[in-house]
mmCIF file of C-alpha atoms in Angstrom:
data_model
loop_
_atom_site.group_PDB
_atom_site.id
_atom_site.type_symbol
_atom_site.label_atom_id
_atom_site.label_comp_id
_atom_site.label_asym_id
_atom_site.label_seq_id
_atom_site.Cartn_x
_atom_site.Cartn_y
_atom_site.Cartn_z
ATOM 1 C CA UNK A 1 67.793 0.534 119.858
ATOM 2 C CA UNK A 2 69.797 3.707 119.689
ATOM 3 C CA UNK A 3 68.505 6.190 117.157
ATOM 4 C CA UNK A 4 70.467 8.027 114.501
ATOM 5 C CA UNK A 5 69.096 10.796 112.296
ATOM 6 C CA UNK A 6 70.489 11.042 108.779
ATOM 7 C CA UNK A 7 72.195 14.334 107.920
ATOM 8 C CA UNK A 8 72.140 15.978 104.516
ATOM 9 C CA UNK A 9 75.183 14.955 102.478
ATOM 10 C CA UNK A 10 77.891 17.612 102.213
ATOM 11 C CA UNK A 11 81.465 17.327 100.993
ATOM 12 C CA UNK A 12 82.791 18.520 104.328
ATOM 13 C CA UNK A 13 80.814 16.125 106.506
ATOM 14 C CA UNK A 14 81.607 13.194 104.225
ATOM 15 C CA UNK A 15 85.317 13.953 103.790
ATOM 16 C CA UNK A 16 86.542 11.460 106.434
ATOM 17 C CA UNK A 17 84.809 8.647 104.540
ATOM 18 C CA UNK A 18 85.539 9.395 100.882
ATOM 19 C CA UNK A 19 84.235 11.589 98.076
ATOM 20 C CA UNK A 20 80.905 13.121 97.201
ATOM 21 C CA UNK A 21 80.460 12.569 93.468
ATOM 22 C CA UNK A 22 78.895 15.773 92.214
ATOM 23 C CA UNK A 23 79.629 18.670 89.900
ATOM 24 C CA UNK A 24 79.650 21.319 92.640
ATOM 25 C CA UNK A 25 83.190 22.313 93.511
ATOM 26 C CA UNK A 26 84.771 20.101 90.845
ATOM 27 C CA UNK A 27 87.495 21.120 88.403
ATOM 28 C CA UNK A 28 85.661 22.201 85.256
ATOM 29 C CA UNK A 29 87.044 21.820 81.731
ATOM 30 C CA UNK A 30 85.150 22.925 78.658
ATOM 31 C CA UNK A 31 85.600 20.224 75.987
ATOM 32 C CA UNK A 32 84.100 18.938 72.738
ATOM 33 C CA UNK A 33 84.184 22.324 71.035
ATOM 34 C CA UNK A 34 82.326 23.887 73.936
ATOM 35 C CA UNK A 35 79.374 21.490 73.892
ATOM 36 C CA UNK A 36 80.390 19.617 77.047
ATOM 37 C CA UNK A 37 81.456 20.605 80.552
ATOM 38 C CA UNK A 38 83.823 18.021 81.991
ATOM 39 C CA UNK A 39 83.859 17.909 85.807
ATOM 40 C CA UNK A 40 87.164 16.140 85.992
ATOM 41 C CA UNK A 41 88.315 13.297 88.236
ATOM 42 C CA UNK A 42 85.767 13.694 91.011
ATOM 43 C CA UNK A 43 86.477 10.540 93.027
ATOM 44 C CA UNK A 44 89.603 8.894 94.308
ATOM 45 C CA UNK A 45 89.228 5.506 92.598
ATOM 46 C CA UNK A 46 91.642 3.120 94.299
ATOM 47 C CA UNK A 47 92.763 -0.445 93.741
ATOM 48 C CA UNK A 48 95.749 -2.475 94.833
ATOM 49 C CA UNK A 49 98.342 -3.520 92.252
ATOM 50 C CA UNK A 50 96.884 -7.044 91.901
ATOM 51 C CA UNK A 51 93.356 -5.807 91.322
ATOM 52 C CA UNK A 52 91.628 -3.888 88.571
ATOM 53 C CA UNK A 53 88.886 -1.301 88.449
ATOM 54 C CA UNK A 54 85.552 -2.638 87.229
ATOM 55 C CA UNK A 55 82.079 -1.226 86.576
ATOM 56 C CA UNK A 56 78.917 -3.011 87.685
ATOM 57 C CA UNK A 57 75.252 -2.175 88.171
ATOM 58 C CA UNK A 58 73.756 -2.746 91.631
ATOM 59 C CA UNK A 59 69.970 -3.076 91.729
ATOM 60 C CA UNK A 60 68.872 -2.425 95.300
ATOM 61 C CA UNK A 61 65.609 -3.426 96.946
ATOM 62 C CA UNK A 62 64.039 -0.464 98.729
ATOM 63 C CA UNK A 63 64.366 -0.185 102.501
ATOM 64 C CA UNK A 64 61.698 1.415 104.677
ATOM 65 C CA UNK A 65 62.560 4.117 107.148
ATOM 66 C CA UNK A 66 63.600 3.839 109.904
ATOM 67 C CA UNK A 67 66.307 1.428 108.710
ATOM 68 C CA UNK A 68 67.881 -1.038 111.140
ATOM 69 C CA UNK A 69 71.666 -1.060 110.899
ATOM 70 C CA UNK A 70 72.944 -4.392 112.171
ATOM 71 C CA UNK A 71 76.300 -4.621 110.438
ATOM 72 C CA UNK A 72 78.932 -2.778 108.447
ATOM 73 C CA UNK A 73 81.491 -3.842 105.872
ATOM 74 C CA UNK A 74 84.693 -2.530 104.345
ATOM 75 C CA UNK A 75 86.976 -3.301 101.425
ATOM 76 C CA UNK A 76 90.693 -3.320 102.259
ATOM 77 C CA UNK A 77 91.943 -3.401 98.654
ATOM 78 C CA UNK A 78 89.955 -0.683 96.947
ATOM 79 C CA UNK A 79 87.410 2.125 96.934
ATOM 80 C CA UNK A 80 83.759 1.637 96.027
ATOM 81 C CA UNK A 81 81.697 4.320 94.276
ATOM 82 C CA UNK A 82 77.893 4.417 93.971
ATOM 83 C CA UNK A 83 76.315 6.660 91.359
ATOM 84 C CA UNK A 84 72.514 6.668 91.109
ATOM 85 C CA UNK A 85 71.091 6.082 87.625
ATOM 86 C CA UNK A 86 67.970 7.924 88.840
ATOM 87 C CA UNK A 87 66.947 10.996 90.842
ATOM 88 C CA UNK A 88 65.624 9.358 93.999
ATOM 89 C CA UNK A 89 67.095 9.772 97.481
ATOM 90 C CA UNK A 90 69.074 7.005 99.138
ATOM 91 C CA UNK A 91 71.013 6.483 102.362
ATOM 92 C CA UNK A 92 74.775 6.260 102.836
ATOM 93 C CA UNK A 93 75.720 4.925 106.280
ATOM 94 C CA UNK A 94 79.353 4.974 107.377
ATOM 95 C CA UNK A 95 81.453 4.787 110.535
ATOM 96 C CA UNK A 96 84.893 5.698 111.729
ATOM 97 C CA UNK A 97 87.155 2.790 112.569
ATOM 98 C CA UNK A 98 87.751 2.168 116.277
ATOM 99 C CA UNK A 99 90.484 -0.411 116.806
ATOM 100 C CA UNK A 100 89.472 -2.522 113.841
ATOM 101 C CA UNK A 101 85.729 -2.209 114.353
ATOM 102 C CA UNK A 102 83.211 0.352 113.156
ATOM 103 C CA UNK A 103 82.172 2.937 115.730
ATOM 104 C CA UNK A 104 78.781 4.635 115.944
ATOM 105 C CA UNK A 105 77.216 4.884 112.488
ATOM 106 C CA UNK A 106 76.772 8.208 110.724
ATOM 107 C CA UNK A 107 73.996 8.391 108.170
ATOM 108 C CA UNK A 108 73.744 10.699 105.159
ATOM 109 C CA UNK A 109 70.633 11.272 103.105
ATOM 110 C CA UNK A 110 71.874 11.521 99.512
ATOM 111 C CA UNK A 111 69.617 13.564 97.277
ATOM 112 C CA UNK A 112 69.982 15.232 93.913
ATOM 113 C CA UNK A 113 70.275 18.977 94.289
ATOM 114 C CA UNK A 114 70.216 21.934 91.895
ATOM 115 C CA UNK A 115 73.614 20.751 90.598
ATOM 116 C CA UNK A 116 72.227 17.337 89.618
ATOM 117 C CA UNK A 117 72.387 13.712 90.695
ATOM 118 C CA UNK A 118 74.944 12.910 93.390
ATOM 119 C CA UNK A 119 76.799 9.804 94.427
ATOM 120 C CA UNK A 120 79.467 8.830 96.895
ATOM 121 C CA UNK A 121 82.779 7.015 96.776
ATOM 122 C CA UNK A 122 83.688 5.073 99.914
ATOM 123 C CA UNK A 123 87.432 5.271 100.370
ATOM 124 C CA UNK A 124 89.436 2.078 100.701
ATOM 125 C CA UNK A 125 88.904 0.409 104.078
ATOM 126 C CA UNK A 126 86.119 2.757 105.211
ATOM 127 C CA UNK A 127 83.320 1.046 107.131
ATOM 128 C CA UNK A 128 79.970 1.418 105.379
ATOM 129 C CA UNK A 129 76.607 -0.284 105.228
ATOM 130 C CA UNK A 130 75.659 -2.151 102.053
ATOM 131 C CA UNK A 131 73.461 -0.261 99.581
ATOM 132 C CA UNK A 132 70.296 1.290 101.014
ATOM 133 C CA UNK A 133 67.846 2.252 98.276
ATOM 134 C CA UNK A 134 64.676 4.050 99.258
ATOM 135 C CA UNK A 135 61.141 4.279 97.813
ATOM 136 C CA UNK A 136 61.478 1.755 94.936
ATOM 137 C CA UNK A 137 63.964 -0.729 93.479
ATOM 138 C CA UNK A 138 66.838 1.420 92.223
ATOM 139 C CA UNK A 139 69.879 0.992 89.990
ATOM 140 C CA UNK A 140 73.337 2.348 90.800
ATOM 141 C CA UNK A 141 76.468 2.334 88.712
ATOM 142 C CA UNK A 142 79.216 0.953 90.950
ATOM 143 C CA UNK A 143 82.944 1.420 90.394
ATOM 144 C CA UNK A 144 85.011 -0.882 92.554
ATOM 145 C CA UNK A 145 87.858 -3.373 92.587
ATOM 146 C CA UNK A 146 88.014 -6.941 91.353
ATOM 147 C CA UNK A 147 90.929 -9.294 91.884
ATOM 148 C CA UNK A 148 92.480 -11.915 94.126
ATOM 149 C CA UNK A 149 92.271 -11.917 97.905
ATOM 150 C CA UNK A 150 89.571 -11.284 100.473
ATOM 151 C CA UNK A 151 88.330 -7.763 99.780
ATOM 152 C CA UNK A 152 85.387 -7.922 102.179
ATOM 153 C CA UNK A 153 85.436 -7.529 105.939
ATOM 154 C CA UNK A 154 82.185 -7.555 107.895
ATOM 155 C CA UNK A 155 81.299 -6.575 111.439
ATOM 156 C CA UNK A 156 78.024 -7.251 113.222
ATOM 157 C CA UNK A 157 77.086 -4.816 115.995
ATOM 158 C CA UNK A 158 76.037 -6.358 119.315
ATOM 159 C CA UNK A 159 72.914 -4.179 119.119
ATOM 160 C CA UNK A 160 71.261 -2.729 116.028
ATOM 161 C CA UNK A 161 70.956 1.013 115.361
ATOM 162 C CA UNK A 162 67.841 2.700 114.018
ATOM 163 C CA UNK A 163 68.351 5.295 111.272
ATOM 164 C CA UNK A 164 65.627 7.763 110.397
ATOM 165 C CA UNK A 165 65.585 10.688 107.978
ATOM 166 C CA UNK A 166 63.720 13.956 108.260
ATOM 167 C CA UNK B 1 75.407 15.545 53.003
ATOM 168 C CA UNK B 2 75.058 11.800 53.227
ATOM 169 C CA UNK B 3 72.370 10.667 55.625
ATOM 170 C CA UNK B 4 72.629 8.081 58.366
ATOM 171 C CA UNK B 5 69.714 6.762 60.392
ATOM 172 C CA UNK B 6 70.426 5.811 63.995
ATOM 173 C CA UNK B 7 69.738 2.182 64.880
ATOM 174 C CA UNK B 8 68.474 0.975 68.244
ATOM 175 C CA UNK B 9 71.359 0.006 70.508
ATOM 176 C CA UNK B 10 71.865 -3.740 70.882
ATOM 177 C CA UNK B 11 74.790 -5.663 72.366
ATOM 178 C CA UNK B 12 75.351 -7.500 69.090
ATOM 179 C CA UNK B 13 75.389 -4.432 66.847
ATOM 180 C CA UNK B 14 77.643 -2.526 69.254
ATOM 181 C CA UNK B 15 80.092 -5.376 69.931
ATOM 182 C CA UNK B 16 82.753 -4.192 67.426
ATOM 183 C CA UNK B 17 82.930 -0.855 69.263
ATOM 184 C CA UNK B 18 82.824 -1.819 72.939
ATOM 185 C CA UNK B 19 80.265 -2.702 75.599
ATOM 186 C CA UNK B 20 76.637 -1.891 76.203
ATOM 187 C CA UNK B 21 76.361 -1.093 79.900
ATOM 188 C CA UNK B 22 73.099 -2.680 80.972
ATOM 189 C CA UNK B 23 71.766 -5.351 83.271
ATOM 190 C CA UNK B 24 70.367 -7.553 80.483
ATOM 191 C CA UNK B 25 72.645 -10.501 79.836
ATOM 192 C CA UNK B 26 75.044 -9.620 82.653
ATOM 193 C CA UNK B 27 76.408 -12.042 85.251
ATOM 194 C CA UNK B 28 74.096 -11.708 88.242
ATOM 195 C CA UNK B 29 75.186 -12.164 91.859
ATOM 196 C CA UNK B 30 72.802 -11.821 94.777
ATOM 197 C CA UNK B 31 74.619 -9.891 97.526
ATOM 198 C CA UNK B 32 73.984 -7.885 100.683
ATOM 199 C CA UNK B 33 71.884 -10.588 102.329
ATOM 200 C CA UNK B 34 69.668 -10.778 99.257
ATOM 201 C CA UNK B 35 68.759 -7.079 99.164
ATOM 202 C CA UNK B 36 70.918 -6.279 96.116
ATOM 203 C CA UNK B 37 71.413 -7.795 92.673
ATOM 204 C CA UNK B 38 74.947 -7.196 91.465
ATOM 205 C CA UNK B 39 75.301 -7.219 87.664
ATOM 206 C CA UNK B 40 79.013 -7.832 87.755
ATOM 207 C CA UNK B 41 81.788 -6.327 85.656
ATOM 208 C CA UNK B 42 79.725 -5.155 82.697
ATOM 209 C CA UNK B 43 82.332 -3.105 80.808
ATOM 210 C CA UNK B 44 85.894 -3.720 79.788
ATOM 211 C CA UNK B 45 87.533 -0.767 81.548
ATOM 212 C CA UNK B 46 91.010 -0.357 80.074
ATOM 213 C CA UNK B 47 94.013 1.814 80.799
ATOM 214 C CA UNK B 48 97.696 1.600 79.965
ATOM 215 C CA UNK B 49 100.201 0.913 82.741
ATOM 216 C CA UNK B 50 101.146 4.613 83.067
ATOM 217 C CA UNK B 51 97.560 5.772 83.359
ATOM 218 C CA UNK B 52 94.835 5.360 85.943
ATOM 219 C CA UNK B 53 91.088 4.956 85.834
ATOM 220 C CA UNK B 54 89.164 8.070 86.848
ATOM 221 C CA UNK B 55 85.529 9.064 87.225
ATOM 222 C CA UNK B 56 84.167 12.374 85.938
ATOM 223 C CA UNK B 57 80.796 13.913 85.179
ATOM 224 C CA UNK B 58 80.180 15.188 81.641
ATOM 225 C CA UNK B 59 77.387 17.750 81.291
ATOM 226 C CA UNK B 60 76.380 17.820 77.641
ATOM 227 C CA UNK B 61 74.500 20.545 75.808
ATOM 228 C CA UNK B 62 71.590 19.095 73.837
ATOM 229 C CA UNK B 63 71.939 18.598 70.100
ATOM 230 C CA UNK B 64 69.015 18.882 67.717
ATOM 231 C CA UNK B 65 68.226 16.156 65.238
ATOM 232 C CA UNK B 66 69.410 15.695 62.559
ATOM 233 C CA UNK B 67 72.931 15.993 64.000
ATOM 234 C CA UNK B 68 75.836 16.937 61.749
ATOM 235 C CA UNK B 69 78.832 14.680 62.248
ATOM 236 C CA UNK B 70 81.945 16.521 61.150
ATOM 237 C CA UNK B 71 84.639 14.706 63.092
ATOM 238 C CA UNK B 72 85.476 11.703 65.216
ATOM 239 C CA UNK B 73 87.958 11.044 67.985
ATOM 240 C CA UNK B 74 89.597 8.095 69.714
ATOM 241 C CA UNK B 75 91.670 7.400 72.801
ATOM 242 C CA UNK B 76 94.694 5.159 72.224
ATOM 243 C CA UNK B 77 95.493 4.548 75.896
ATOM 244 C CA UNK B 78 92.156 3.629 77.402
ATOM 245 C CA UNK B 79 88.451 2.934 77.177
ATOM 246 C CA UNK B 80 85.779 5.554 77.854
ATOM 247 C CA UNK B 81 82.398 4.707 79.379
ATOM 248 C CA UNK B 82 79.305 6.939 79.422
ATOM 249 C CA UNK B 83 76.512 6.165 81.876
ATOM 250 C CA UNK B 84 73.476 8.473 81.855
ATOM 251 C CA UNK B 85 72.464 9.882 85.245
ATOM 252 C CA UNK B 86 68.959 10.276 83.771
ATOM 253 C CA UNK B 87 66.418 8.404 81.644
ATOM 254 C CA UNK B 88 66.570 10.437 78.434
ATOM 255 C CA UNK B 89 67.726 9.129 75.050
ATOM 256 C CA UNK B 90 71.100 10.105 73.603
ATOM 257 C CA UNK B 91 73.155 9.257 70.541
ATOM 258 C CA UNK B 92 76.322 7.152 70.327
ATOM 259 C CA UNK B 93 78.104 7.573 66.992
ATOM 260 C CA UNK B 94 81.035 5.283 66.155
ATOM 261 C CA UNK B 95 83.020 4.100 63.152
ATOM 262 C CA UNK B 96 85.286 1.248 62.179
ATOM 263 C CA UNK B 97 88.890 2.186 61.550
ATOM 264 C CA UNK B 98 90.010 2.237 57.915
ATOM 265 C CA UNK B 99 93.765 2.606 57.639
ATOM 266 C CA UNK B 100 94.034 4.967 60.581
ATOM 267 C CA UNK B 101 90.909 6.990 59.803
ATOM 268 C CA UNK B 102 87.287 6.503 60.769
ATOM 269 C CA UNK B 103 85.078 5.024 58.065
ATOM 270 C CA UNK B 104 81.376 5.718 57.571
ATOM 271 C CA UNK B 105 79.746 6.542 60.910
ATOM 272 C CA UNK B 106 77.256 4.212 62.566
ATOM 273 C CA UNK B 107 74.781 5.798 64.912
ATOM 274 C CA UNK B 108 72.967 4.193 67.839
ATOM 275 C CA UNK B 109 70.026 5.669 69.672
ATOM 276 C CA UNK B 110 70.600 4.799 73.324
ATOM 277 C CA UNK B 111 67.420 4.588 75.353
ATOM 278 C CA UNK B 112 66.476 3.125 78.685
ATOM 279 C CA UNK B 113 64.466 -0.056 78.233
ATOM 280 C CA UNK B 114 62.465 -2.307 80.550
ATOM 281 C CA UNK B 115 65.786 -3.378 82.127
ATOM 282 C CA UNK B 116 66.689 0.194 83.074
ATOM 283 C CA UNK B 117 69.081 2.962 82.092
ATOM 284 C CA UNK B 118 71.770 1.975 79.593
ATOM 285 C CA UNK B 119 75.199 3.312 78.763
ATOM 286 C CA UNK B 120 78.073 2.406 76.512
ATOM 287 C CA UNK B 121 81.792 1.842 76.904
ATOM 288 C CA UNK B 122 83.906 2.772 73.877
ATOM 289 C CA UNK B 123 86.794 0.325 73.674
ATOM 290 C CA UNK B 124 90.335 1.658 73.565
ATOM 291 C CA UNK B 125 91.149 3.222 70.202
ATOM 292 C CA UNK B 126 87.596 3.013 68.829
ATOM 293 C CA UNK B 127 86.538 6.042 66.762
ATOM 294 C CA UNK B 128 83.534 7.817 68.272
ATOM 295 C CA UNK B 129 81.899 11.205 68.225
ATOM 296 C CA UNK B 130 82.043 13.337 71.366
ATOM 297 C CA UNK B 131 78.994 13.215 73.637
ATOM 298 C CA UNK B 132 75.636 13.869 71.951
ATOM 299 C CA UNK B 133 72.942 14.648 74.498
ATOM 300 C CA UNK B 134 69.393 15.107 73.255
ATOM 301 C CA UNK B 135 66.378 17.109 74.462
ATOM 302 C CA UNK B 136 67.966 18.976 77.401
ATOM 303 C CA UNK B 137 71.328 19.487 79.081
ATOM 304 C CA UNK B 138 72.223 16.062 80.487
ATOM 305 C CA UNK B 139 74.742 14.609 82.935
ATOM 306 C CA UNK B 140 76.715 11.417 82.328
ATOM 307 C CA UNK B 141 79.072 9.574 84.629
ATOM 308 C CA UNK B 142 82.235 8.965 82.605
ATOM 309 C CA UNK B 143 84.870 6.344 83.417
ATOM 310 C CA UNK B 144 88.047 6.868 81.451
ATOM 311 C CA UNK B 145 91.816 7.141 81.679
ATOM 312 C CA UNK B 146 94.032 9.918 83.000
ATOM 313 C CA UNK B 147 97.791 10.008 82.712
ATOM 314 C CA UNK B 148 100.752 11.100 80.659
ATOM 315 C CA UNK B 149 100.858 11.145 76.864
ATOM 316 C CA UNK B 150 98.498 12.209 74.112
ATOM 317 C CA UNK B 151 95.354 10.178 74.642
ATOM 318 C CA UNK B 152 93.262 12.029 72.052
ATOM 319 C CA UNK B 153 93.337 11.585 68.295
ATOM 320 C CA UNK B 154 90.903 13.545 66.119
ATOM 321 C CA UNK B 155 89.846 13.194 62.496
ATOM 322 C CA UNK B 156 87.777 15.689 60.506
ATOM 323 C CA UNK B 157 85.745 14.255 57.625
ATOM 324 C CA UNK B 158 86.074 16.042 54.268
ATOM 325 C CA UNK B 159 82.268 16.213 54.205
ATOM 326 C CA UNK B 160 79.874 16.116 57.146
ATOM 327 C CA UNK B 161 77.330 13.339 57.717
ATOM 328 C CA UNK B 162 73.752 13.920 58.787
ATOM 329 C CA UNK B 163 72.378 11.619 61.512
ATOM 330 C CA UNK B 164 68.669 11.334 62.130
ATOM 331 C CA UNK B 165 66.712 9.081 64.463
ATOM 332 C CA UNK B 166 63.257 7.596 63.977
#
């Protein structure tokens, strides 16, 4: 199995795949008579005209490192955002498209930092691995698209990849 | 000042005002080869045709109990959901409409329970108080509507209300 080491999540490294959902670098508006900072519109939430944006909670079983990556999926009709409802690390695994198939996976270790809890938004049609919680069963708020049509494409690699984190 | 005691948040008590965002009672789908439970479409996310659904982070300064409620607001063009990115309690204060003005406030103490972190979604045009964090500065993922037009209506009570929690 080929080995992949997860990188720390940064806006720049993740830009080809979607958005990092975090306060750092976001447009800040002071609202509610000064009692609230609004970090405004921090993810490109997308749906097709026939679909609608919905909110769900995903409760993920924990994976153990190293994680075997056997497949990837993507959603042609909308984006999919994952926001942890906790402060534990988790793994986001994505890949560039290569002629309709995912290329070599890239893994990001997503951790809260001094700016707070962080999530990611996979852009429409970006290859990614299903949710990878770590340590314990973990809840995520998910913003994605519901509606008619087949919004799931899967690809199984001929050989699995092994993802570790430092 | 008239006093109001916050009630525990339940789906039934909150139903006139919107949705409780929680796993309990939600439609459950097992996905991702059995590694994830998807609690599907747990809030009625609404926007008008000219608007779009966006995600933001609200960072709220903590209030001290009892909290003085001087005003309420509502959003005529869309819903507004608040999902804590933490496990601390917070206050949701809402009111029924009475001829275009908010009536007597109702307060809900929102706490995580054995099912996990919980949030609320204020339905379109429901009177509510701006974010009330408790204890320490706290981040919330907010799903609401962006777009043209005046999506904020405010009302200031002639006399403030005092909200305490047990």
